mmCIF file of C-alpha atoms in Angstrom:
data_model
loop_
_atom_site.group_PDB
_atom_site.id
_atom_site.type_symbol
_atom_site.label_atom_id
_atom_site.label_comp_id
_atom_site.label_asym_id
_atom_site.label_seq_id
_atom_site.Cartn_x
_atom_site.Cartn_y
_atom_site.Cartn_z
ATOM 1 C CA MET C 1 -0.236 8.665 -10.868
ATOM 2 C CA GLN C 2 0.945 5.295 -9.648
ATOM 3 C CA TRP C 3 0.829 5.186 -5.866
ATOM 4 C CA VAL C 4 1.945 2.418 -3.506
ATOM 5 C CA ARG C 5 0.423 2.407 -0.017
ATOM 6 C CA ILE C 6 0.889 0.256 3.065
ATOM 7 C CA ASP C 7 -2.344 -0.042 4.998
ATOM 8 C CA ASN C 8 -3.135 -3.081 7.077
ATOM 9 C CA ARG C 9 -6.843 -2.386 6.503
ATOM 10 C CA LEU C 10 -6.427 -2.561 2.704
ATOM 11 C CA ILE C 11 -9.727 -1.321 1.168
ATOM 12 C CA HIS C 12 -11.649 1.016 3.469
ATOM 13 C CA GLY C 13 -13.254 4.465 3.547
ATOM 14 C CA GLN C 14 -10.077 6.592 3.589
ATOM 15 C CA VAL C 15 -8.742 4.792 0.551
ATOM 16 C CA ILE C 16 -12.015 5.126 -1.338
ATOM 17 C CA GLU C 17 -12.896 8.683 -0.300
ATOM 18 C CA THR C 18 -9.475 10.355 -0.200
ATOM 19 C CA TRP C 19 -6.700 8.382 -1.877
ATOM 20 C CA LEU C 20 -8.569 7.390 -5.035
ATOM 21 C CA PRO C 21 -9.490 11.022 -5.825
ATOM 22 C CA TYR C 22 -6.013 12.284 -4.821
ATOM 23 C CA THR C 23 -4.216 9.814 -7.054
ATOM 24 C CA ARG C 24 -6.893 9.957 -9.767
ATOM 25 C CA ALA C 25 -6.540 6.205 -9.955
ATOM 26 C CA LYS C 26 -8.778 4.240 -12.259
ATOM 27 C CA ARG C 27 -7.586 0.924 -10.864
ATOM 28 C CA LEU C 28 -7.262 -0.330 -7.298
ATOM 29 C CA LEU C 29 -4.831 -3.196 -7.013
ATOM 30 C CA VAL C 30 -4.753 -5.133 -3.759
ATOM 31 C CA VAL C 31 -1.512 -7.072 -3.514
ATOM 32 C CA ASN C 32 -2.047 -9.476 -0.674
ATOM 33 C CA ASP C 33 -1.671 -13.249 -0.596
ATOM 34 C CA GLU C 34 -4.530 -13.867 1.844
ATOM 35 C CA MET C 35 -7.053 -11.741 -0.009
ATOM 36 C CA ALA C 36 -5.931 -13.026 -3.409
ATOM 37 C CA ALA C 37 -6.756 -16.538 -2.214
ATOM 38 C CA ASP C 38 -10.156 -15.688 -0.715
ATOM 39 C CA ASP C 39 -12.990 -15.031 -3.190
ATOM 40 C CA LEU C 40 -15.447 -14.140 -0.428
ATOM 41 C CA GLN C 41 -13.151 -11.429 1.013
ATOM 42 C CA GLN C 42 -12.658 -10.061 -2.497
ATOM 43 C CA GLN C 43 -16.406 -9.880 -3.107
ATOM 44 C CA ILE C 44 -17.001 -8.135 0.225
ATOM 45 C CA ALA C 45 -14.150 -5.638 -0.293
ATOM 46 C CA SER C 46 -15.285 -4.924 -3.854
ATOM 47 C CA LEU C 47 -18.644 -3.702 -2.565
ATOM 48 C CA ALA C 48 -16.889 -0.573 -1.249
ATOM 49 C CA VAL C 49 -15.205 0.228 -4.575
ATOM 50 C CA PRO C 50 -16.998 2.700 -6.877
ATOM 51 C CA GLY C 51 -18.154 1.209 -10.162
ATOM 52 C CA ARG C 52 -15.849 3.453 -12.206
ATOM 53 C CA ILE C 53 -12.811 1.914 -10.497
ATOM 54 C CA LYS C 54 -11.510 -1.495 -11.513
ATOM 55 C CA ALA C 55 -10.395 -3.579 -8.542
ATOM 56 C CA ASP C 56 -8.059 -6.529 -8.803
ATOM 57 C CA PHE C 57 -6.649 -8.818 -6.133
ATOM 58 C CA ILE C 58 -3.353 -10.555 -6.768
ATOM 59 C CA HIS C 59 -0.634 -12.445 -4.925
ATOM 60 C CA VAL C 60 2.531 -10.573 -3.988
ATOM 61 C CA HIS C 61 4.705 -12.653 -6.323
ATOM 62 C CA SER C 62 2.373 -11.847 -9.261
ATOM 63 C CA LEU C 63 2.747 -8.070 -9.293
ATOM 64 C CA LYS C 64 5.628 -7.807 -11.740
ATOM 65 C CA ASP C 65 3.824 -9.983 -14.315
ATOM 66 C CA TYR C 66 0.573 -8.118 -13.696
ATOM 67 C CA ALA C 67 2.342 -4.778 -14.217
ATOM 68 C CA THR C 68 3.917 -6.015 -17.440
ATOM 69 C CA LYS C 69 0.542 -7.208 -18.739
ATOM 70 C CA HIS C 70 -1.156 -3.913 -17.791
ATOM 71 C CA ALA C 71 1.809 -1.615 -18.464
ATOM 72 C CA GLY C 72 -0.283 1.100 -20.086
ATOM 73 C CA GLU C 73 -2.649 1.256 -17.127
ATOM 74 C CA MET C 74 -0.268 1.113 -14.177
ATOM 75 C CA GLN C 75 0.171 4.898 -14.064
ATOM 76 C CA ASP C 76 -3.471 5.134 -13.033
ATOM 77 C CA THR C 77 -3.220 2.500 -10.332
ATOM 78 C CA LEU C 78 -3.340 2.656 -6.556
ATOM 79 C CA VAL C 79 -1.411 -0.334 -5.237
ATOM 80 C CA LEU C 80 -2.328 -1.468 -1.719
ATOM 81 C CA VAL C 81 -0.252 -3.802 0.434
ATOM 82 C CA ALA C 82 -1.006 -4.743 4.032
ATOM 83 C CA ASN C 83 2.472 -4.541 5.530
ATOM 84 C CA CYS C 84 6.043 -3.434 5.060
ATOM 85 C CA GLY C 85 7.236 -6.946 4.263
ATOM 86 C CA ASP C 86 4.888 -7.214 1.287
ATOM 87 C CA ALA C 87 6.020 -3.791 0.038
ATOM 88 C CA ARG C 88 9.610 -4.977 0.253
ATOM 89 C CA ARG C 89 8.774 -8.207 -1.574
ATOM 90 C CA ILE C 90 7.177 -6.373 -4.503
ATOM 91 C CA LEU C 91 10.249 -4.156 -4.851
ATOM 92 C CA GLU C 92 12.614 -7.124 -4.598
ATOM 93 C CA ASN C 93 10.523 -8.958 -7.210
ATOM 94 C CA GLY C 94 11.123 -6.173 -9.726
ATOM 95 C CA PHE C 95 8.176 -3.796 -9.307
ATOM 96 C CA SER C 96 9.752 -0.387 -8.892
ATOM 97 C CA PHE C 97 8.364 2.698 -7.190
ATOM 98 C CA SER C 98 9.932 5.891 -5.896
ATOM 99 C CA VAL C 99 7.466 6.818 -3.123
ATOM 100 C CA LEU C 100 5.940 4.532 -0.505
ATOM 101 C CA ASN C 101 2.989 5.857 1.452
ATOM 102 C CA ILE C 102 2.858 4.344 4.935
ATOM 103 C CA GLY C 103 -0.781 4.886 5.663
ATOM 104 C CA ASN C 104 -1.664 2.671 8.544
ATOM 105 C CA LEU C 105 0.055 0.051 10.660
ATOM 106 C CA HIS C 106 -1.950 -0.621 13.805
ATOM 107 C CA TYR C 107 -0.397 -0.526 17.248
ATOM 108 C CA SER C 108 -0.033 -3.715 19.241
ATOM 109 C CA PRO C 109 2.098 -4.510 22.303
ATOM 110 C CA GLY C 110 5.803 -4.494 21.498
ATOM 111 C CA LYS C 111 5.504 -2.050 18.616
ATOM 112 C CA LYS C 112 7.044 1.424 18.526
ATOM 113 C CA GLN C 113 4.616 4.222 17.705
ATOM 114 C CA LEU C 114 6.117 6.404 14.973
ATOM 115 C CA CYS C 115 3.068 8.626 14.554
ATOM 116 C CA ALA C 116 -0.641 8.453 15.298
ATOM 117 C CA HIS C 117 -1.367 5.962 12.533
ATOM 118 C CA VAL C 118 1.869 3.971 12.303
ATOM 119 C CA ALA C 119 3.371 1.551 14.833
ATOM 120 C CA VAL C 120 6.257 -0.683 13.842
ATOM 121 C CA THR C 121 8.134 -3.748 14.984
ATOM 122 C CA GLU C 122 11.918 -3.986 14.771
ATOM 123 C CA GLU C 123 11.378 -5.958 11.564
ATOM 124 C CA ASP C 124 9.252 -3.124 10.152
ATOM 125 C CA GLU C 125 11.966 -0.600 11.047
ATOM 126 C CA ALA C 126 14.563 -2.697 9.234
ATOM 127 C CA CYS C 127 12.204 -2.857 6.286
ATOM 128 C CA LEU C 128 11.789 0.933 6.246
ATOM 129 C CA ARG C 129 15.585 1.349 6.350
ATOM 130 C CA PHE C 130 15.722 -1.023 3.356
ATOM 131 C CA PHE C 131 13.567 1.429 1.394
ATOM 132 C CA CYS C 132 15.625 4.437 2.506
ATOM 133 C CA LYS C 133 18.828 2.735 1.306
ATOM 134 C CA ARG C 134 17.185 2.307 -2.097
ATOM 135 C CA SER C 135 16.138 5.975 -2.253
ATOM 136 C CA VAL C 136 12.433 5.193 -1.919
ATOM 137 C CA GLU C 137 10.776 8.227 -0.352
ATOM 138 C CA LEU C 138 8.725 7.330 2.716
ATOM 139 C CA ASP C 139 5.459 9.247 2.961
ATOM 140 C CA PHE C 140 3.835 8.898 6.384
ATOM 141 C CA ARG C 141 0.304 10.144 5.794
ATOM 142 C CA CYS C 142 -3.002 8.614 6.691
ATOM 143 C CA VAL C 143 -4.911 10.880 4.297
ATOM 144 C CA PRO C 144 -3.600 13.087 1.478
ATOM 145 C CA ASN C 145 -4.467 16.468 3.014
ATOM 146 C CA GLU C 146 -2.370 15.855 6.158
ATOM 147 C CA PRO C 147 1.266 16.906 6.337
ATOM 148 C CA VAL C 148 3.817 14.124 6.271
ATOM 149 C CA GLN C 149 4.509 13.331 9.890
ATOM 150 C CA VAL C 150 6.694 10.930 11.744
ATOM 151 C CA LYS C 151 8.396 10.872 15.096
ATOM 152 C CA GLY C 152 11.660 9.149 15.787
ATOM 153 C CA TRP C 153 12.445 8.169 12.246
#
């Protein structure tokens, strides 16, 4: 199963312990410009990834080429992006997906709380509407065994 998830924490325990088994992914692909440019962050994050899982870190603009190069393996890939804007960019750059899991967007002043684990800016809301207009299903779950939940969306 190919799964695309927004989580501003990127690699962390919930991803490793719940989403990898749920998706049966063999590859964890972090699509984030900052992490792709920082070898030390990649090394630290990789320590949390089980040895049976391949982890790669790429820039947002590189995903389409990466997916073409690894076409046979993308169905077993969990794609992580840190924010809604990056998810939009990968879709606009030609990487298609039908479901977008909104796993975690931290609250900060000025954001609207949609559910316990997702708070959005006006820009994020516009981004989510962008996905709805393109028939991308929005899946608001922090972990796979929770029901999809969202308030005010």
